[in-house]
Short mmCIF file of C-alpha atoms and ligand atoms in Angstrom, two decimals:
data_model
loop_
_atom_site.label_atom_id
_atom_site.label_comp_id
_atom_site.label_asym_id
_atom_site.label_seq_id
_atom_site.Cartn_x
_atom_site.Cartn_y
_atom_site.Cartn_z
CA MET A 1141 -4.43 4.07 45.99
CA GLU A 1142 -2.74 7.39 46.86
CA SER A 1143 -0.46 7.07 49.85
CA TYR A 1144 1.35 9.45 52.22
CA ASP A 1145 3.42 9.13 55.38
CA LEU A 1146 0.98 11.30 57.30
CA ILE A 1147 -2.63 12.28 56.63
CA ILE A 1148 -3.88 15.34 58.53
CA LEU A 1149 -7.57 16.10 58.89
CA GLY A 1150 -8.08 19.87 59.09
CA GLY A 1151 -6.09 22.96 58.18
CA GLY A 1152 -6.31 25.18 61.27
CA LEU A 1153 -3.28 26.06 63.38
CA ALA A 1154 -2.78 22.50 64.70
CA GLY A 1155 -2.99 20.91 61.25
CA MET A 1156 -0.77 23.51 59.60
CA CYS A 1157 1.95 23.32 62.27
CA ALA A 1158 1.89 19.53 61.95
CA ALA A 1159 2.12 19.73 58.15
CA VAL A 1160 5.11 22.09 58.24
CA GLU A 1161 6.93 20.09 60.91
CA ALA A 1162 6.36 16.75 59.17
CA ALA A 1163 7.40 18.11 55.77
CA ALA A 1164 10.47 19.76 57.28
CA HIS A 1165 11.48 16.25 58.39
CA GLY A 1166 11.06 14.89 54.88
CA ALA A 1167 7.66 13.22 55.27
CA SER A 1168 5.01 13.17 52.57
CA VAL A 1169 1.81 14.75 53.85
CA LEU A 1170 -1.79 14.91 52.72
CA LEU A 1171 -3.83 17.61 54.46
CA LEU A 1172 -7.58 17.38 53.93
CA GLU A 1173 -9.58 20.54 54.53
CA LYS A 1174 -13.35 20.45 54.54
CA GLN A 1175 -13.86 24.12 53.64
CA ASP A 1176 -12.62 26.00 50.59
CA GLU A 1177 -10.00 27.81 52.66
CA LEU A 1178 -7.64 27.11 55.54
CA GLY A 1179 -7.99 28.50 59.03
CA GLY A 1180 -11.11 27.16 60.78
CA SER A 1181 -11.63 28.83 64.16
CA THR A 1182 -7.98 29.85 64.18
CA VAL A 1183 -8.56 32.73 61.76
CA LEU A 1184 -11.58 33.94 63.74
CA SER A 1185 -9.60 34.01 66.95
CA SER A 1186 -8.24 36.98 68.86
CA GLY A 1187 -4.76 35.67 68.16
CA TYR A 1188 -3.46 35.47 71.74
CA MET A 1189 -0.80 32.86 72.38
CA ALA A 1190 0.44 31.99 75.87
CA PHE A 1191 4.22 31.83 76.18
CA ALA A 1192 6.55 32.55 79.10
CA GLY A 1193 10.08 33.88 79.26
CA THR A 1194 10.02 35.53 75.82
CA ASP A 1195 12.07 38.42 74.48
CA MET A 1196 8.84 40.45 74.22
CA GLN A 1197 8.24 40.07 77.94
CA ALA A 1198 11.88 40.88 78.74
CA LYS A 1199 11.62 44.07 76.67
CA GLU A 1200 8.73 45.19 78.88
CA GLY A 1201 10.58 44.26 82.06
CA ILE A 1202 8.31 41.30 82.81
CA SER A 1203 10.00 38.49 84.63
CA ASP A 1204 8.34 35.14 83.89
CA SER A 1205 9.08 31.44 83.86
CA THR A 1206 7.79 28.18 82.43
CA GLN A 1207 7.11 27.01 85.97
CA SER A 1208 4.83 29.96 86.69
CA LEU A 1209 2.94 29.33 83.41
CA ILE A 1210 2.49 25.68 84.34
CA GLU A 1211 1.25 26.61 87.81
CA ASP A 1212 -1.33 29.05 86.40
CA MET A 1213 -2.61 26.45 83.92
CA LEU A 1214 -2.97 23.82 86.62
CA GLU A 1215 -4.63 26.21 89.06
CA VAL A 1216 -7.14 27.59 86.52
CA GLY A 1217 -7.73 24.03 85.25
CA GLY A 1218 -9.04 23.24 88.73
CA GLY A 1219 -6.69 20.31 89.22
CA VAL A 1220 -8.55 18.14 86.72
CA ASN A 1221 -6.35 18.79 83.70
CA ASP A 1222 -3.69 16.22 82.83
CA PRO A 1223 -0.35 17.39 84.32
CA SER A 1224 1.60 15.41 81.73
CA LEU A 1225 0.06 17.51 78.94
CA ILE A 1226 0.72 20.73 80.83
CA ASP A 1227 4.34 19.72 81.49
CA MET A 1228 4.80 18.95 77.80
CA TYR A 1229 3.39 22.38 76.93
CA GLY A 1230 5.86 23.92 79.37
CA GLU A 1231 8.78 21.96 77.98
CA HIS A 1232 8.15 23.00 74.38
CA GLN A 1233 6.48 26.41 74.66
CA LEU A 1234 9.49 28.69 74.25
CA GLU A 1235 10.98 26.60 71.47
CA THR A 1236 7.59 26.69 69.67
CA TYR A 1237 7.42 30.48 69.99
CA HIS A 1238 10.78 30.65 68.17
CA TRP A 1239 9.73 27.94 65.69
CA LEU A 1240 6.65 29.95 64.71
CA MET A 1241 8.77 33.04 64.11
CA GLU A 1242 11.26 31.02 62.05
CA HIS A 1243 8.34 29.99 59.87
CA GLY A 1244 7.21 33.57 59.33
CA VAL A 1245 4.55 34.01 62.05
CA GLU A 1246 4.74 37.55 63.39
CA PHE A 1247 4.17 38.40 67.04
CA ARG A 1248 2.84 41.90 67.56
CA THR A 1249 1.90 42.98 71.08
CA LEU A 1250 1.84 41.67 74.61
CA GLN A 1251 -1.18 41.99 76.92
CA ALA A 1252 -2.35 40.86 80.35
CA VAL A 1253 -5.05 38.26 79.68
CA SER A 1254 -7.30 35.89 81.54
CA GLY A 1255 -5.84 33.31 83.89
CA HIS A 1256 -2.23 34.52 83.90
CA SER A 1257 -0.24 35.96 86.78
CA VAL A 1258 1.77 38.20 84.42
CA PRO A 1259 1.15 39.58 80.91
CA ARG A 1260 1.56 36.56 78.62
CA GLY A 1261 -0.84 37.20 75.76
CA HIS A 1262 1.47 37.35 72.74
CA THR A 1263 -0.70 38.40 69.81
CA ILE A 1264 -0.51 37.23 66.23
CA ASP A 1265 -2.70 38.15 63.30
CA PRO A 1266 -4.11 34.63 62.80
CA HIS A 1267 -4.60 35.15 59.05
CA GLN A 1268 -0.97 36.16 58.71
CA GLY A 1269 0.03 33.14 60.82
CA ILE A 1270 -1.92 30.62 58.74
CA GLN A 1271 -0.80 32.18 55.46
CA SER A 1272 2.87 32.09 56.46
CA LEU A 1273 2.57 28.40 57.39
CA TYR A 1274 0.77 27.75 54.10
CA LYS A 1275 3.63 29.44 52.28
CA ARG A 1276 6.07 27.17 54.12
CA THR A 1277 4.16 24.05 53.04
CA LYS A 1278 4.57 25.20 49.45
CA GLU A 1279 8.30 25.82 49.88
CA LEU A 1280 8.83 22.45 51.51
CA SER A 1281 7.96 19.83 48.99
CA HIS A 1282 5.80 16.76 49.76
CA VAL A 1283 2.71 18.55 51.14
CA THR A 1284 -0.54 18.08 49.25
CA ILE A 1285 -3.46 20.16 50.47
CA LYS A 1286 -6.93 19.32 49.23
CA PHE A 1287 -9.74 21.82 49.77
CA GLN A 1288 -13.44 21.01 50.00
CA ALA A 1289 -12.31 17.52 50.83
CA PRO A 1290 -14.00 16.47 54.08
CA ALA A 1291 -12.69 13.35 55.75
CA LYS A 1292 -15.59 11.00 56.41
CA ARG A 1293 -14.33 7.81 58.08
CA LEU A 1294 -11.13 6.15 59.27
CA LEU A 1295 -10.38 2.52 58.45
CA LYS A 1296 -8.21 -0.06 60.19
CA ASN A 1297 -5.94 -2.63 58.53
CA ASN A 1298 -5.81 -6.31 59.48
CA ASP A 1299 -3.38 -5.52 62.32
CA GLY A 1300 -5.95 -3.21 63.90
CA ARG A 1301 -4.03 -0.11 62.94
CA ILE A 1302 -5.77 2.99 61.52
CA ASP A 1303 -4.19 3.35 58.11
CA LYS A 1304 -6.77 4.72 55.68
CA VAL A 1305 -8.96 7.79 55.39
CA LEU A 1306 -12.14 7.92 53.39
CA TYR A 1307 -12.82 11.44 52.16
CA GLU A 1308 -15.05 13.15 49.67
CA VAL A 1309 -14.25 15.32 46.69
CA ASP A 1310 -17.06 16.61 44.48
CA GLY A 1311 -19.44 14.14 46.09
CA GLU A 1312 -17.18 11.17 45.23
CA THR A 1313 -15.61 9.04 47.95
CA GLN A 1314 -11.83 8.60 47.74
CA THR A 1315 -9.48 6.52 49.86
CA ALA A 1316 -5.99 7.56 50.92
CA GLN A 1317 -3.43 5.37 52.66
CA ALA A 1318 -1.57 6.69 55.72
CA ILE A 1319 1.75 4.89 55.87
CA LYS A 1320 2.76 6.11 59.33
CA GLY A 1321 -0.36 7.59 60.84
CA VAL A 1322 -3.44 9.80 60.76
CA LEU A 1323 -3.57 13.06 62.70
CA ILE A 1324 -6.99 14.48 63.54
CA ALA A 1325 -6.79 18.28 63.70
CA SER A 1326 -10.38 19.03 62.77
CA GLY A 1327 -11.05 21.51 65.58
CA GLY A 1328 -13.98 21.59 67.96
CA PHE A 1329 -17.75 21.47 67.59
CA ALA A 1330 -18.82 25.06 68.30
CA LYS A 1331 -20.97 24.91 65.16
CA SER A 1332 -22.67 21.60 65.87
CA GLU A 1333 -26.08 22.11 67.45
CA GLU A 1334 -26.38 18.33 67.68
CA LEU A 1335 -23.29 17.92 69.89
CA LEU A 1336 -23.86 21.14 71.85
CA LYS A 1337 -27.39 20.04 72.72
CA LEU A 1338 -26.02 16.71 73.86
CA PHE A 1339 -23.02 17.90 75.90
CA ALA A 1340 -23.70 21.55 76.74
CA PRO A 1341 -27.43 22.15 77.20
CA HIS A 1342 -26.50 24.83 79.78
CA LEU A 1343 -25.08 26.90 76.88
CA ASP A 1344 -28.32 27.02 74.96
CA GLY A 1345 -28.50 30.79 75.34
CA ALA A 1346 -24.95 31.44 74.10
CA ILE A 1347 -24.19 32.94 70.68
CA ARG A 1348 -22.31 30.52 68.38
CA ILE A 1349 -19.04 31.80 66.89
CA GLY A 1350 -16.57 29.40 65.33
CA GLY A 1351 -15.15 27.90 62.15
CA GLU A 1352 -17.90 26.98 59.70
CA GLY A 1353 -16.55 23.45 59.32
CA ASN A 1354 -16.31 22.77 63.06
CA HIS A 1355 -19.00 20.17 63.62
CA GLY A 1356 -17.03 17.58 65.59
CA ASP A 1357 -16.38 15.32 62.58
CA GLY A 1358 -12.99 14.28 63.96
CA LEU A 1359 -14.49 13.41 67.33
CA LYS A 1360 -17.06 11.14 65.75
CA MET A 1361 -14.44 9.44 63.58
CA ALA A 1362 -12.20 8.85 66.61
CA TRP A 1363 -15.11 7.68 68.78
CA GLU A 1364 -16.00 5.07 66.19
CA HIS A 1365 -12.60 3.51 66.92
CA GLY A 1366 -12.91 3.64 70.69
CA ALA A 1367 -11.33 6.98 71.62
CA TRP A 1368 -12.06 8.16 75.16
CA ALA A 1369 -13.43 11.68 75.77
CA LEU A 1370 -12.29 14.21 78.38
CA ASP A 1371 -13.39 17.58 79.78
CA LEU A 1372 -16.93 17.46 78.37
CA PRO A 1373 -18.50 18.45 81.73
CA TYR A 1374 -16.51 21.70 81.65
CA LEU A 1375 -17.75 23.09 78.33
CA SER A 1376 -18.13 26.84 78.79
CA GLY A 1377 -18.82 29.96 76.81
CA THR A 1378 -16.75 33.15 76.80
CA TYR A 1379 -18.14 36.28 78.43
CA GLY A 1380 -17.87 39.73 76.91
CA PHE A 1381 -19.60 39.78 73.52
CA HIS A 1382 -22.32 42.22 72.54
CA PRO A 1383 -25.57 40.32 71.85
CA SER A 1384 -25.31 41.42 68.17
CA ALA A 1385 -21.91 39.68 67.74
CA ASN A 1386 -21.43 36.97 65.12
CA SER A 1387 -18.53 35.25 63.33
CA ARG A 1388 -18.13 38.20 60.95
CA VAL A 1389 -18.46 41.14 63.37
CA LYS A 1390 -17.27 39.82 66.68
CA SER A 1391 -17.89 42.97 68.83
CA GLN A 1392 -16.14 41.92 72.01
CA GLY A 1393 -14.77 43.95 74.91
CA LEU A 1394 -13.23 42.76 78.15
CA ALA A 1395 -13.27 46.00 80.12
CA TYR A 1396 -13.57 43.93 83.30
CA TYR A 1397 -9.92 42.89 82.96
CA LYS A 1398 -8.94 46.57 82.86
CA GLY A 1399 -11.01 47.42 85.97
CA GLY A 1400 -14.66 47.41 84.92
CA ILE A 1401 -17.35 45.58 86.88
CA ILE A 1402 -20.25 43.40 85.72
CA VAL A 1403 -23.82 43.90 86.93
CA ASN A 1404 -27.08 42.15 86.17
CA GLN A 1405 -30.43 43.72 85.34
CA GLU A 1406 -30.98 44.33 89.06
CA GLY A 1407 -27.84 46.48 89.17
CA LYS A 1408 -25.99 43.92 91.31
CA ARG A 1409 -22.60 42.35 90.80
CA PHE A 1410 -22.66 38.56 90.77
CA VAL A 1411 -19.07 37.41 90.32
CA ASN A 1412 -15.38 38.21 90.88
CA GLU A 1413 -14.59 39.84 87.54
CA SER A 1414 -10.93 38.78 87.58
CA LEU A 1415 -11.89 35.12 87.04
CA SER A 1416 -11.45 33.32 83.72
CA TYR A 1417 -14.00 34.62 81.20
CA LYS A 1418 -15.24 31.05 80.84
CA LEU A 1419 -16.30 31.03 84.49
CA LEU A 1420 -17.75 34.54 84.10
CA GLY A 1421 -19.75 33.16 81.16
CA ASN A 1422 -21.29 30.42 83.28
CA ALA A 1423 -22.24 32.93 85.98
CA ALA A 1424 -23.65 35.41 83.43
CA LEU A 1425 -25.94 32.81 81.85
CA ARG A 1426 -27.48 32.19 85.27
CA GLN A 1427 -28.56 35.85 85.68
CA PRO A 1428 -32.19 36.90 85.19
CA ASP A 1429 -32.93 36.63 81.44
CA GLY A 1430 -29.21 36.03 80.87
CA ILE A 1431 -28.68 39.81 80.70
CA SER A 1432 -25.69 41.64 82.14
CA TYR A 1433 -23.65 44.78 81.59
CA GLN A 1434 -20.02 45.73 81.92
CA ILE A 1435 -19.74 49.11 83.64
CA TRP A 1436 -16.62 51.23 83.69
CA ASP A 1437 -15.32 54.79 83.94
CA LYS A 1438 -12.78 57.08 82.30
CA THR A 1439 -9.83 55.48 84.12
CA VAL A 1440 -10.67 52.13 82.51
CA MET A 1441 -11.50 53.70 79.14
CA ASP A 1442 -8.02 55.23 79.10
CA GLN A 1443 -6.62 51.67 79.18
CA ALA A 1444 -8.22 50.82 75.81
CA VAL A 1445 -5.79 49.29 73.31
CA LYS A 1446 -6.29 50.33 69.69
CA ASP A 1447 -6.85 47.46 67.25
CA ASP A 1448 -6.77 44.85 70.02
CA PRO A 1449 -9.60 42.30 69.65
CA LEU A 1450 -10.35 42.32 73.39
CA TYR A 1451 -9.50 45.81 74.55
CA ASP A 1452 -10.39 48.23 71.74
CA PHE A 1453 -13.26 49.92 73.60
CA GLU A 1454 -13.17 52.95 71.27
CA LEU A 1455 -14.14 50.60 68.42
CA LEU A 1456 -17.21 49.50 70.39
CA LYS A 1457 -18.05 53.18 70.79
CA ARG A 1458 -17.68 53.81 67.05
CA ARG A 1459 -20.01 50.86 66.45
CA ARG A 1460 -22.52 52.57 68.77
CA LEU A 1461 -22.60 49.63 71.15
CA LEU A 1462 -21.53 51.60 74.23
CA TYR A 1463 -23.53 53.92 76.43
CA GLU A 1464 -21.32 56.91 77.37
CA VAL A 1465 -22.75 59.38 79.91
CA ASP A 1466 -21.55 61.90 82.48
CA TYR A 1467 -23.53 60.68 85.49
CA LEU A 1468 -24.43 57.33 86.96
CA GLU A 1469 -28.08 58.50 87.04
CA GLU A 1470 -28.07 58.59 83.24
CA LEU A 1471 -26.28 55.24 83.02
CA ALA A 1472 -28.93 53.58 85.21
CA ASP A 1473 -31.59 55.03 82.90
CA CYS A 1474 -29.83 53.80 79.75
CA ILE A 1475 -29.65 50.21 80.91
CA ASP A 1476 -32.81 50.30 83.00
CA VAL A 1477 -31.35 49.20 86.34
CA PRO A 1478 -32.46 50.72 89.70
CA LEU A 1479 -30.22 53.75 90.38
CA GLU A 1480 -30.07 53.27 94.15
CA VAL A 1481 -28.92 49.66 93.72
CA LEU A 1482 -26.32 50.59 91.11
CA ASN A 1483 -25.01 53.41 93.33
CA GLU A 1484 -24.77 51.05 96.30
CA THR A 1485 -23.05 48.35 94.18
CA ILE A 1486 -20.40 50.79 92.98
CA LYS A 1487 -19.91 52.40 96.40
CA THR A 1488 -19.41 49.03 98.12
CA TYR A 1489 -17.07 47.84 95.34
CA ASN A 1490 -14.99 51.05 95.40
CA GLU A 1491 -14.57 50.94 99.17
CA GLY A 1492 -13.72 47.24 99.09
CA ILE A 1493 -10.98 47.36 96.48
CA GLN A 1494 -9.40 50.38 98.15
CA THR A 1495 -9.12 48.60 101.46
CA GLY A 1496 -7.97 45.17 100.20
CA ALA A 1497 -10.58 43.00 98.53
CA ASP A 1498 -14.18 43.71 97.63
CA PRO A 1499 -16.42 42.30 100.38
CA ASP A 1500 -18.90 40.57 98.06
CA PHE A 1501 -16.71 38.50 95.75
CA GLY A 1502 -13.16 39.03 97.01
CA ARG A 1503 -11.82 40.76 93.91
CA LYS A 1504 -8.23 41.91 94.46
CA SER A 1505 -6.75 41.93 90.98
CA LEU A 1506 -7.58 42.80 87.38
CA THR A 1507 -6.93 39.35 85.92
CA HIS A 1508 -5.75 36.22 87.72
CA ASN A 1509 -3.38 37.58 90.45
CA TYR A 1510 -2.36 40.49 88.20
CA GLY A 1511 -2.98 44.24 88.40
CA LYS A 1512 -4.80 46.42 90.90
CA PRO A 1513 -8.45 47.40 90.34
CA THR A 1514 -9.26 51.12 90.37
CA PRO A 1515 -12.44 52.71 91.75
CA ILE A 1516 -15.25 53.48 89.33
CA GLU A 1517 -15.57 57.21 89.94
CA LYS A 1518 -14.37 59.34 87.02
CA SER A 1519 -16.83 60.61 84.43
CA PRO A 1520 -17.66 59.72 81.72
CA PHE A 1521 -19.17 56.37 82.66
CA TYR A 1522 -19.76 53.52 80.25
CA ALA A 1523 -22.08 50.51 79.96
CA PHE A 1524 -21.75 47.66 77.46
CA GLU A 1525 -24.47 45.04 77.30
CA SER A 1526 -22.63 41.73 77.22
CA THR A 1527 -23.39 38.11 76.75
CA VAL A 1528 -21.74 34.75 76.32
CA ALA A 1529 -20.49 33.18 73.10
CA MET A 1530 -19.70 29.55 72.48
CA LEU A 1531 -16.39 29.92 70.66
CA ALA A 1532 -14.40 26.88 71.31
CA THR A 1533 -15.14 23.48 72.76
CA TYR A 1534 -12.15 22.71 74.92
CA ALA A 1535 -13.12 19.07 75.31
CA GLY A 1536 -12.57 16.04 73.16
CA VAL A 1537 -10.54 12.93 72.56
CA ALA A 1538 -8.10 11.74 75.20
CA VAL A 1539 -4.46 11.93 74.09
CA ASP A 1540 -1.13 11.33 75.75
CA ALA A 1541 1.67 13.88 75.75
CA LYS A 1542 2.86 12.54 72.39
CA GLY A 1543 -0.50 13.18 70.75
CA ARG A 1544 -1.49 9.49 70.57
CA VAL A 1545 -5.25 9.02 70.85
CA LEU A 1546 -6.16 6.89 73.88
CA ASN A 1547 -9.00 4.46 74.39
CA SER A 1548 -11.08 4.09 77.55
CA PHE A 1549 -8.31 2.03 79.17
CA GLY A 1550 -5.67 4.68 78.50
CA GLU A 1551 -4.08 2.62 75.70
CA PRO A 1552 -3.00 4.22 72.41
CA ILE A 1553 -5.18 3.44 69.39
CA SER A 1554 -2.67 2.26 66.84
CA GLY A 1555 -2.02 4.73 64.01
CA LEU A 1556 -4.29 7.46 65.42
CA PHE A 1557 -3.10 10.89 66.65
CA ALA A 1558 -4.87 14.14 67.48
CA ALA A 1559 -3.93 17.75 68.22
CA GLY A 1560 -5.65 21.07 68.80
CA GLU A 1561 -9.20 21.80 69.85
CA VAL A 1562 -10.40 18.28 69.04
CA THR A 1563 -8.51 17.01 72.10
CA GLY A 1564 -9.59 17.00 75.76
CA GLY A 1565 -7.66 16.77 79.00
CA PHE A 1566 -5.53 19.86 78.56
CA HIS A 1567 -7.66 22.72 79.93
CA GLY A 1568 -9.63 20.75 82.51
CA ALA A 1569 -12.19 22.90 84.31
CA GLY A 1570 -10.83 26.25 83.08
CA TYR A 1571 -8.94 27.82 80.21
CA VAL A 1572 -6.18 30.41 80.37
CA THR A 1573 -6.16 32.77 77.39
CA GLY A 1574 -3.76 31.90 74.61
CA SER A 1575 -3.33 28.30 75.66
CA SER A 1576 -5.53 26.93 72.89
CA LEU A 1577 -3.58 28.45 70.02
CA GLY A 1578 -0.47 27.61 72.04
CA LYS A 1579 -1.46 23.96 72.41
CA CYS A 1580 -2.37 23.73 68.70
CA ALA A 1581 1.12 24.83 67.68
CA ILE A 1582 2.99 22.81 70.32
CA PHE A 1583 1.06 19.55 70.06
CA GLY A 1584 0.56 19.83 66.29
CA ARG A 1585 4.34 19.81 65.93
CA LEU A 1586 4.95 17.15 68.56
CA ALA A 1587 2.28 14.79 67.22
CA ALA A 1588 3.68 15.08 63.69
CA LEU A 1589 7.14 14.15 64.95
CA GLU A 1590 5.70 11.22 66.89
CA VAL A 1591 3.85 9.92 63.82
CA LEU A 1592 7.08 9.96 61.86
CA LYS A 1593 8.70 7.67 64.46
CA ASN A 1594 6.01 5.11 63.71
CA GLU A 1595 6.94 2.10 61.73
CA THR A 1596 5.45 1.74 58.29
CA ALA A 1597 1.99 0.21 58.34
CA ALA A 1598 1.65 -3.17 56.67
CA ILE A 1599 0.04 -2.30 53.36
C1 FAD B 2915 -13.72 34.26 68.26
C2 FAD B 2915 -12.67 33.35 68.81
C3 FAD B 2915 -11.61 33.88 69.53
C4 FAD B 2915 -10.61 33.03 70.03
N1 FAD B 2915 -9.51 33.59 70.60
C5 FAD B 2915 -8.50 32.78 71.02
C6 FAD B 2915 -7.28 33.35 71.49
O1 FAD B 2915 -7.07 34.57 71.47
N2 FAD B 2915 -6.33 32.49 71.94
C7 FAD B 2915 -6.49 31.13 71.95
O2 FAD B 2915 -5.60 30.42 72.40
N3 FAD B 2915 -7.62 30.58 71.47
C8 FAD B 2915 -8.61 31.37 70.97
N4 FAD B 2915 -9.73 30.81 70.44
C9 FAD B 2915 -9.78 29.36 70.30
C10 FAD B 2915 -8.84 28.94 69.18
O3 FAD B 2915 -8.95 29.84 68.10
C11 FAD B 2915 -9.15 27.53 68.69
O4 FAD B 2915 -9.28 26.65 69.78
C12 FAD B 2915 -8.03 27.04 67.78
O5 FAD B 2915 -7.79 27.98 66.74
C13 FAD B 2915 -8.37 25.67 67.21
O6 FAD B 2915 -7.41 25.35 66.24
P1 FAD B 2915 -7.47 23.95 65.54
O7 FAD B 2915 -6.36 23.92 64.56
O8 FAD B 2915 -7.57 22.86 66.54
O9 FAD B 2915 -8.88 23.98 64.80
P2 FAD B 2915 -9.43 24.99 63.70
O10 FAD B 2915 -8.60 26.21 63.57
O11 FAD B 2915 -10.87 25.17 63.98
O12 FAD B 2915 -9.23 24.17 62.36
C14 FAD B 2915 -9.91 22.96 62.14
C15 FAD B 2915 -10.05 22.77 60.66
O13 FAD B 2915 -10.53 21.46 60.39
C16 FAD B 2915 -11.47 21.50 59.34
N5 FAD B 2915 -12.32 20.32 59.40
C17 FAD B 2915 -13.34 20.03 60.23
N6 FAD B 2915 -13.87 18.83 59.95
C18 FAD B 2915 -13.15 18.31 58.92
C19 FAD B 2915 -13.21 17.12 58.16
N7 FAD B 2915 -14.17 16.20 58.39
N8 FAD B 2915 -12.32 16.93 57.17
C20 FAD B 2915 -11.39 17.87 56.88
N9 FAD B 2915 -11.29 19.04 57.55
C21 FAD B 2915 -12.15 19.26 58.56
C22 FAD B 2915 -12.21 22.80 59.60
O14 FAD B 2915 -12.86 23.25 58.44
C23 FAD B 2915 -11.06 23.74 60.03
O15 FAD B 2915 -10.48 24.40 58.95
C24 FAD B 2915 -10.71 31.63 69.88
C25 FAD B 2915 -11.79 31.09 69.17
C26 FAD B 2915 -12.74 31.93 68.60
C27 FAD B 2915 -13.83 31.35 67.76
#
């Protein structure tokens, strides 16, 4: 039987960081990837990674600290995320930022993004990131990557330790031995109607965007061996996609974080737009017919960021997804909302933000505690019909800060580790942008190192 120190299920960011880290420490690694290419949801992502205290921030005069990042994550997580996971993220975030660069991942720009008190969205091109890690696995010997090789089941040895993976190649079942451990990095279940129906019926109306192989296979394999699950009640979609969006053309715009507002078909605001886009998504799905529009003006349009996945509003215009008009009367016509209500909504909002906070929803900032909203008053005016997409399922198996999978009594399941979107407990009730890719890299590395400490399984 083929045998390796570490077997990794899934070649997204978590799996690839784990493979590079394990191989760099001399371990033999088998990485099984279900699809015919690496990347999963990682390569579909907007590429934001949450780090604090970086050289990129310093260059822009932004003063930040690990402590402030931790506080934001705990606050947005609503106090139900596991502080030991957040602390571990904090402890290793800056070192992981440097580690990624050492392994060829390029950081490009810095933006203010959801849930953060200062600009912390460090962008990567996720394809470039995955390819540079892939290149590293080839340079470091001992990494075998098998494509179109879905893992099917995990097996225990006589000591109760998970030490074998059953996987399929060309319809044939193969068995591989994991000498030190198995790491599940198979991503979430954004593409599994079965699991979404079961755990997130409230997201029925959300578009599905995610890695084609992300059906929750890893969850099911871990559950078979008694893994506990966390954060399932907080499954949320992401607000800000055009209803025509799909995994190929993701047409997304978050003008509300640059100062736009969100109204429903009645022309009324229904939420504080500076909240996490996951919470905005929940509120948007509750609106009549699930329809809502982002509205903004020239001042906000001038904040567009070329080539940015979230803020390139000019791209939305080129795709003919934006209404652009000189007067609010025309805008109300375009989106068929009552003009007098829309006028009143904007007037009340403008007065509110100029005198402190808006009276209806208490908006004071652009994103979480950051930036000052501007009145919607300068022509041209814009409207972007927006809806919610189920992108990522930030809920899954319980792990400790070392990446060991835990059972319902909080005890590690021998030989079993997990990292990335397949895990729960990290985001709790809310997600701050960039913390999923961040957690994939940080905990992928840490879990790999923990596996290598394991004693050899009795074969
Ligand atoms: C449109 C979009 C935008 C996003 N933007 C951001 C962002 O800007 N910042 C951020 O932090 N997060 C973002 N996210 C979320 C983030 O991309 C994911 O949470 C993260 O990439 C998950 O990485 P992962 O390695 O855990 O899983 P994935 O990258 O999904 O990789 C999992 C891999 O496992 C494989 N696999 C599945 N089952 C099996 C099996 N049985 N056997 C073998 N292999 C298997 C899959 O094919 C896949 O390749 C976004 C997500 C989407 C969809």
